[in-house]
Amino acid sequence: MWKVGTGENISISQDNWIPDYVNGRLMSRFDNLQCDKVVGLISNTKREWDKELIANTFPEDVAELILQIPLSMNRMKTFWPGAENHQVNLYSRRLGNSRLCLRCSGGEETLNHLFRECPVSTEIWRLLSDVDLTGYIAVEFSEWLTTAMVSLPLVRCRLFCITLWSIWGDRNSRIHDKSSRSSQEIVRFINSYLHELDGIKTNISKNPNEIRKWKCRSENRLKINFDGAFDGKNKVSASGVVVRDRRGNVIISSAIIHRGVQTAFEAEALACRHATQIALEMERKDNIIEGDSLSVIKKCQNPDQDKSQISPYIFDVHSMKSRDKSLKYEFTPRSANNLAHVLAVESLRRKEDFYLINKVPEFVEAQARSESEREPD
């Protein structure tokens, strides 16, 4: 996922830094720019593109592509996109310090070697007898991947995907944490993770008709709900946030439109970051932030450095949370997050930002009223 951090080390004309630009590099200088670095295109006062400068400098199609590139909220490192060709060595993607496989040192670390040829991986596949991939040995990596996804039964496909994720995670742990696991340990982790997923499914199925609703806290705390809505076609998302007191009265309602968003996962992380910003701006202790994205909530609760595709946003959340250690993050089901959900969906549909004090937009007044009428716990 391509994101710009400071932009200080990216050349506007010489680097291939604009996704989907057909010519790759711009390969020309622009007279009205003081320097050839991307940092010059970012506003000095706030972390956003200088839209006027970009519109007056570049052709319309190039300016539109630049404005779609997300900026990290903090001045952190740039996240370069990886190449798509599976034969490209992972070293050339800047994902490691050596061209050799970190686990076996027996071959160049391509995706094909990492997932299929490395002895550690082949032993993992052998131990997982439920996934029979013997019929796909002779095909290329991309074909192997897609064929397995299409042809395997749903349960085995789930196991296949979790195994790929575990192999990749072990590879990253060797780089970043200097830790490693044997094939047997990785298989035990896979089986344990599957068991945990099955346990969650069982707990949900015990009360299939139980619908949780938003509830007020009895203690004197504010509850901040967030949700993200995502338009994959146009790469646009909206963050909906609502702050309520223990009686369900709305303190703040807000929505922000984000452009250049790549996934729904990223949309949820952006919404969580927006909720955290609002929590800090209120300067009140013991606030609770609720969202219906379990993965995002867990990443916010975990103090360790995140290494997923949404790591820039989790980094921002952790940085803000360090200024208010009383801030708590809790998961809530969608049924108990309706107000934030409607705010996000309607804001995305209308392409409108808003920030309201002690009220919500007209389109969601009935929902807010019905939830505020509920008795506190």
Coordinates of C-alpha atoms in Angstrom, one line a residue:
M1 CA 0.0 0.0 0.0
W2 CA 1.6 3.3 -1.2
K3 CA 1.7 6.1 1.3
V4 CA 3.8 9.2 1.5
G5 CA 5.5 10.0 4.8
T6 CA 7.7 13.1 4.8
G7 CA 8.3 13.1 1.1
E8 CA 11.8 14.5 1.7
N9 CA 13.6 11.6 -0.1
I10 CA 11.2 11.3 -3.1
S11 CA 12.2 13.0 -6.3
I12 CA 9.2 14.5 -8.2
S13 CA 10.8 14.0 -11.6
Q14 CA 13.1 11.0 -11.2
D15 CA 11.3 8.6 -8.9
N16 CA 8.4 6.3 -9.9
W17 CA 6.1 7.6 -7.1
I18 CA 2.7 8.1 -8.7
P19 CA 0.5 4.9 -8.8
D20 CA -1.2 4.2 -12.1
Y21 CA 0.8 6.9 -13.9
V22 CA 1.3 5.3 -17.4
N23 CA 4.7 6.9 -18.1
G24 CA 6.2 5.8 -14.7
R25 CA 8.4 8.8 -14.0
L26 CA 7.5 12.4 -14.8
M27 CA 11.0 12.9 -16.2
S28 CA 10.7 16.7 -16.4
R29 CA 11.2 19.7 -14.1
F30 CA 8.6 22.3 -13.2
D31 CA 9.5 26.0 -13.1
N32 CA 7.2 27.0 -10.3
L33 CA 8.6 24.4 -7.8
Q34 CA 11.4 25.5 -5.5
C35 CA 12.7 22.0 -5.2
D36 CA 12.4 18.6 -6.9
K37 CA 11.2 16.8 -3.7
V38 CA 7.7 15.6 -2.9
V39 CA 7.9 17.4 0.5
G40 CA 7.4 20.6 -1.4
L41 CA 3.9 19.5 -2.5
I42 CA 2.7 19.0 1.1
S43 CA 1.2 21.9 3.1
N44 CA 3.6 23.1 5.8
T45 CA 0.8 23.8 8.3
K46 CA -1.2 20.6 8.1
R47 CA -0.6 17.1 6.8
E48 CA -2.4 17.3 3.5
W49 CA -1.5 17.9 -0.2
D50 CA -1.2 21.6 -1.3
K51 CA -4.1 21.2 -3.8
E52 CA -3.7 24.7 -5.3
L53 CA 0.0 24.2 -6.0
I54 CA -0.5 20.7 -7.5
A55 CA -3.4 21.9 -9.7
N56 CA -1.3 24.8 -11.0
T57 CA 1.8 22.7 -11.6
F58 CA 0.8 19.4 -13.2
P59 CA -1.5 18.3 -16.0
E60 CA -5.0 17.6 -14.7
D61 CA -4.7 13.8 -15.0
V62 CA -1.4 13.8 -13.1
A63 CA -2.7 16.2 -10.4
E64 CA -5.7 13.9 -9.8
L65 CA -3.5 10.9 -9.3
I66 CA -1.2 12.7 -6.9
L67 CA -4.2 13.9 -4.8
Q68 CA -5.4 10.3 -4.5
I69 CA -2.1 9.3 -2.7
P70 CA -2.8 9.1 1.1
L71 CA -0.5 10.9 3.5
S72 CA 0.6 9.5 6.8
M73 CA -0.7 11.7 9.6
N74 CA 2.7 11.7 11.2
R75 CA 6.1 12.3 9.5
M76 CA 7.0 8.7 9.3
K77 CA 8.7 6.6 6.7
T78 CA 7.3 6.1 3.2
F79 CA 5.6 2.9 2.3
W80 CA 6.6 1.9 -1.3
P81 CA 4.4 -0.5 -3.2
G82 CA 5.7 -3.9 -4.1
A83 CA 6.2 -5.2 -7.6
E84 CA 3.5 -7.6 -8.9
N85 CA 5.8 -10.1 -10.7
H86 CA 6.2 -13.1 -8.4
Q87 CA 9.7 -13.7 -9.8
V88 CA 11.0 -10.4 -8.5
N89 CA 13.3 -11.0 -5.6
L90 CA 11.9 -9.9 -2.2
Y91 CA 15.3 -8.1 -1.6
S92 CA 14.6 -5.8 -4.6
R93 CA 11.3 -4.9 -2.9
R94 CA 13.3 -3.7 0.0
L95 CA 11.7 -6.3 2.3
G96 CA 14.9 -7.8 3.4
N97 CA 18.6 -7.3 3.7
S98 CA 19.7 -10.4 1.8
R99 CA 18.8 -12.0 -1.5
L100 CA 18.9 -15.5 0.0
C101 CA 16.0 -17.1 1.8
L102 CA 16.2 -16.2 5.5
R103 CA 15.0 -19.7 6.5
C104 CA 17.0 -22.1 4.5
S105 CA 19.7 -20.0 2.8
G106 CA 19.4 -22.4 -0.1
G107 CA 17.9 -20.3 -2.8
E108 CA 17.0 -16.8 -3.9
E109 CA 13.9 -15.6 -2.0
T110 CA 11.2 -15.2 -4.6
L111 CA 7.5 -15.7 -3.6
N112 CA 7.6 -19.0 -5.3
H113 CA 10.5 -20.1 -3.2
L114 CA 9.1 -18.7 0.0
F115 CA 5.7 -20.4 -0.2
R116 CA 6.5 -23.6 -2.2
E117 CA 10.2 -24.5 -2.5
C118 CA 11.7 -23.6 0.9
P119 CA 12.1 -26.8 3.0
V120 CA 10.4 -25.1 6.0
S121 CA 7.3 -24.4 3.8
T122 CA 7.3 -27.8 2.1
E123 CA 7.3 -29.5 5.5
I124 CA 4.4 -27.3 6.7
W125 CA 2.3 -28.3 3.6
R126 CA 3.3 -32.0 4.3
L127 CA 2.1 -31.8 7.9
L128 CA -1.1 -30.2 6.9
S129 CA -2.5 -33.3 5.2
D130 CA -6.0 -31.7 4.8
V131 CA -4.6 -29.5 2.0
D132 CA -3.6 -31.6 -0.9
L133 CA -1.6 -29.5 -3.4
T134 CA 0.1 -32.3 -5.3
G135 CA -1.9 -31.6 -8.4
Y136 CA -0.6 -28.1 -8.8
I137 CA 3.2 -28.7 -8.6
A138 CA 4.1 -27.8 -12.2
V139 CA 2.3 -24.5 -12.5
E140 CA 3.6 -21.0 -11.9
F141 CA 3.1 -19.3 -8.5
S142 CA 0.2 -17.0 -9.6
E143 CA -1.6 -19.9 -11.2
W144 CA -0.9 -22.2 -8.2
L145 CA -2.4 -19.6 -5.9
T146 CA -5.6 -18.9 -7.9
T147 CA -6.2 -22.5 -8.8
A148 CA -6.0 -23.6 -5.2
M149 CA -8.3 -20.8 -4.1
V150 CA -10.9 -21.8 -6.8
S151 CA -10.7 -25.5 -6.6
L152 CA -10.3 -26.2 -2.8
P153 CA -13.5 -26.7 -0.7
L154 CA -14.3 -23.8 1.5
V155 CA -12.9 -25.3 4.7
R156 CA -9.6 -26.3 3.1
C157 CA -9.4 -23.0 1.3
R158 CA -9.6 -21.3 4.7
L159 CA -6.7 -23.5 5.9
F160 CA -4.8 -22.7 2.7
C161 CA -5.1 -18.9 3.3
I162 CA -4.2 -19.1 7.0
T163 CA -1.1 -21.1 6.1
L164 CA 0.0 -18.6 3.5
W165 CA -0.5 -15.8 6.1
S166 CA 1.4 -17.8 8.7
I167 CA 4.4 -18.5 6.4
W168 CA 4.6 -14.8 5.5
G169 CA 4.3 -13.8 9.2
D170 CA 7.1 -16.1 10.2
R171 CA 9.2 -14.6 7.4
N172 CA 8.6 -11.1 8.7
S173 CA 9.3 -12.1 12.3
R174 CA 12.7 -13.3 11.2
I175 CA 13.4 -9.9 9.7
H176 CA 11.9 -7.5 12.2
D177 CA 11.9 -9.4 15.5
K178 CA 14.9 -11.7 14.9
S179 CA 12.7 -14.7 16.0
S180 CA 11.9 -17.9 14.2
R181 CA 9.7 -20.9 14.5
S182 CA 10.1 -24.5 13.2
S183 CA 7.7 -26.0 10.7
Q184 CA 6.0 -27.9 13.5
E185 CA 5.6 -24.8 15.6
I186 CA 4.0 -22.9 12.7
V187 CA 1.6 -25.9 12.1
R188 CA 0.6 -25.8 15.8
F189 CA -0.1 -22.1 15.5
I190 CA -2.2 -22.7 12.4
N191 CA -4.3 -25.4 14.1
S192 CA -4.6 -23.3 17.3
Y193 CA -5.8 -20.3 15.2
L194 CA -8.4 -22.4 13.4
H195 CA -9.6 -23.7 16.7
E196 CA -10.0 -20.2 18.0
L197 CA -12.0 -19.2 14.9
D198 CA -14.3 -22.2 15.3
G199 CA -14.8 -21.3 19.0
I200 CA -15.9 -17.8 18.0
K201 CA -18.3 -19.2 15.4
T202 CA -19.8 -21.5 18.1
N203 CA -20.3 -18.7 20.5
I204 CA -22.0 -16.6 17.9
S205 CA -24.3 -19.5 16.9
K206 CA -25.5 -20.0 20.5
N207 CA -27.5 -16.8 20.3
P208 CA -28.2 -16.2 16.6
N209 CA -31.4 -14.1 17.3
E210 CA -29.8 -11.9 20.0
I211 CA -29.4 -8.4 18.7
R212 CA -27.3 -6.0 20.8
K213 CA -28.3 -2.4 20.9
W214 CA -26.3 0.7 21.9
K215 CA -26.3 1.1 25.7
C216 CA -25.3 4.0 27.9
R217 CA -22.7 3.7 30.6
S218 CA -23.8 4.2 34.2
E219 CA -20.5 5.9 35.1
N220 CA -19.6 9.4 34.1
R221 CA -17.9 8.6 30.8
L222 CA -18.3 9.6 27.2
K223 CA -18.7 6.9 24.6
I224 CA -17.3 7.6 21.1
N225 CA -18.6 5.3 18.3
F226 CA -16.9 5.2 14.9
D227 CA -17.5 3.5 11.6
G228 CA -16.1 3.6 8.1
A229 CA -18.0 3.5 4.8
F230 CA -16.1 2.6 1.6
D231 CA -16.6 3.1 -2.1
G232 CA -14.2 0.7 -3.8
K233 CA -15.0 1.9 -7.3
N234 CA -13.9 5.5 -6.6
K235 CA -11.4 4.7 -3.8
V236 CA -13.3 7.0 -1.5
S237 CA -14.3 6.5 2.2
A238 CA -16.1 8.3 4.9
S239 CA -15.5 8.3 8.6
G240 CA -18.5 8.6 10.8
V241 CA -18.1 9.5 14.5
V242 CA -20.6 10.2 17.3
V243 CA -19.9 11.2 20.9
R244 CA -22.6 10.6 23.5
D245 CA -22.9 10.9 27.3
R246 CA -24.2 8.3 29.7
R247 CA -27.8 9.3 28.9
G248 CA -27.3 8.9 25.2
N249 CA -27.3 12.7 24.5
V250 CA -25.2 13.6 21.5
I251 CA -22.2 15.8 22.3
I252 CA -20.5 15.7 18.9
S253 CA -21.3 14.2 15.5
S254 CA -18.8 14.3 12.7
A255 CA -17.9 12.8 9.3
I256 CA -14.9 13.3 7.0
I257 CA -14.4 12.2 3.4
H258 CA -11.1 10.5 2.5
R259 CA -9.8 10.0 -1.1
G260 CA -7.3 7.5 -2.4
V261 CA -8.5 4.8 0.0
Q262 CA -7.6 1.3 -1.2
T263 CA -9.6 -1.0 1.1
A264 CA -12.5 -1.2 3.5
F265 CA -10.0 -2.2 6.2
E266 CA -8.2 1.1 5.6
A267 CA -11.5 3.0 5.8
E268 CA -12.2 1.5 9.3
A269 CA -8.7 2.5 10.4
L270 CA -9.2 6.1 9.2
A271 CA -12.5 6.3 11.1
C272 CA -10.8 5.0 14.3
R273 CA -8.1 7.6 13.9
H274 CA -10.7 10.3 13.5
A275 CA -12.5 9.1 16.6
T276 CA -9.2 9.2 18.6
Q277 CA -8.5 12.8 17.4
I278 CA -11.9 13.9 18.6
A279 CA -11.4 12.2 22.0
L280 CA -8.2 14.1 22.6
E281 CA -9.7 17.4 21.5
M282 CA -12.4 17.1 24.1
E283 CA -9.7 16.9 26.9
R284 CA -11.7 14.6 29.1
K285 CA -10.4 11.4 30.7
D286 CA -11.8 7.9 30.7
N287 CA -13.4 8.1 27.2
I288 CA -14.4 4.8 25.5
I289 CA -14.0 4.4 21.8
E290 CA -16.2 1.7 20.2
G291 CA -16.1 0.3 16.7
D292 CA -17.4 -2.8 14.9
S293 CA -14.1 -3.7 13.3
L294 CA -12.6 -6.3 15.6
S295 CA -9.2 -6.3 13.8
V296 CA -8.8 -2.5 14.1
I297 CA -9.9 -2.5 17.8
K298 CA -7.4 -5.2 18.6
K299 CA -4.6 -3.3 16.9
C300 CA -5.4 -0.2 18.9
Q301 CA -5.4 -2.3 22.1
N302 CA -2.1 -3.9 21.3
P303 CA 0.9 -1.6 22.1
D304 CA 3.3 -3.4 19.8
Q305 CA 4.2 -1.9 16.5
D306 CA 1.7 -2.9 13.8
K307 CA 3.1 -4.3 10.5
S308 CA -0.1 -4.6 8.5
Q309 CA -1.4 -2.6 5.6
I310 CA -3.0 -0.1 7.9
S311 CA 0.1 0.4 10.1
P312 CA 0.4 4.2 9.3
Y313 CA -3.0 4.8 10.9
I314 CA -2.4 2.5 13.8
F315 CA 0.9 4.3 14.4
D316 CA -1.1 7.6 14.5
V317 CA -3.6 6.1 17.0
H318 CA -0.9 4.8 19.3
S319 CA 0.9 8.1 19.2
M320 CA -2.3 10.0 20.2
K321 CA -3.2 7.4 22.8
S322 CA 0.1 8.0 24.5
R323 CA -1.1 11.5 25.4
D324 CA -4.2 10.0 27.2
K325 CA -3.5 6.6 28.7
S326 CA -7.0 6.5 30.2
L327 CA -8.5 6.1 26.6
K328 CA -10.0 2.7 26.0
Y329 CA -10.9 0.8 22.8
E330 CA -13.8 -1.7 22.8
F331 CA -15.4 -3.8 20.2
T332 CA -19.1 -3.6 19.6
P333 CA -21.3 -5.4 17.0
R334 CA -22.8 -3.6 14.1
S335 CA -26.3 -3.6 15.7
A336 CA -24.9 -1.5 18.5
N337 CA -23.1 0.8 16.2
N338 CA -25.9 1.9 14.0
L339 CA -25.7 5.7 14.5
A340 CA -22.0 5.9 13.5
H341 CA -22.7 3.5 10.6
V342 CA -25.5 5.7 9.2
L343 CA -23.4 8.8 9.6
A344 CA -20.6 7.3 7.6
V345 CA -22.8 5.8 4.8
E346 CA -24.9 8.9 4.3
S347 CA -21.8 11.2 4.4
L348 CA -20.2 9.0 1.7
R349 CA -23.3 9.1 -0.4
R350 CA -23.7 12.9 -0.1
K351 CA -19.9 13.5 -0.3
E352 CA -20.3 15.9 2.7
D353 CA -18.1 16.6 5.7
F354 CA -19.6 17.9 8.9
Y355 CA -18.8 18.6 12.5
L356 CA -21.8 19.4 14.7
I357 CA -22.0 20.2 18.4
N358 CA -24.9 18.8 20.5
K359 CA -26.8 17.5 17.5
V360 CA -26.7 15.2 14.5
P361 CA -27.7 15.8 10.8
E362 CA -31.4 15.7 10.0
F363 CA -31.1 12.4 8.2
V364 CA -30.2 10.5 11.4
E365 CA -32.2 12.4 14.0
A366 CA -34.7 9.6 14.5
Q367 CA -32.0 7.0 15.1
A368 CA -30.2 9.2 17.6
R369 CA -33.5 9.9 19.4
S370 CA -34.4 6.3 19.7
E371 CA -31.1 5.3 21.2
S372 CA -31.0 8.2 23.6
E373 CA -34.3 7.1 25.0
R374 CA -32.9 3.8 26.3
E375 CA -32.3 3.5 30.0
P376 CA -28.7 3.4 31.2
D377 CA -27.2 0.1 32.4

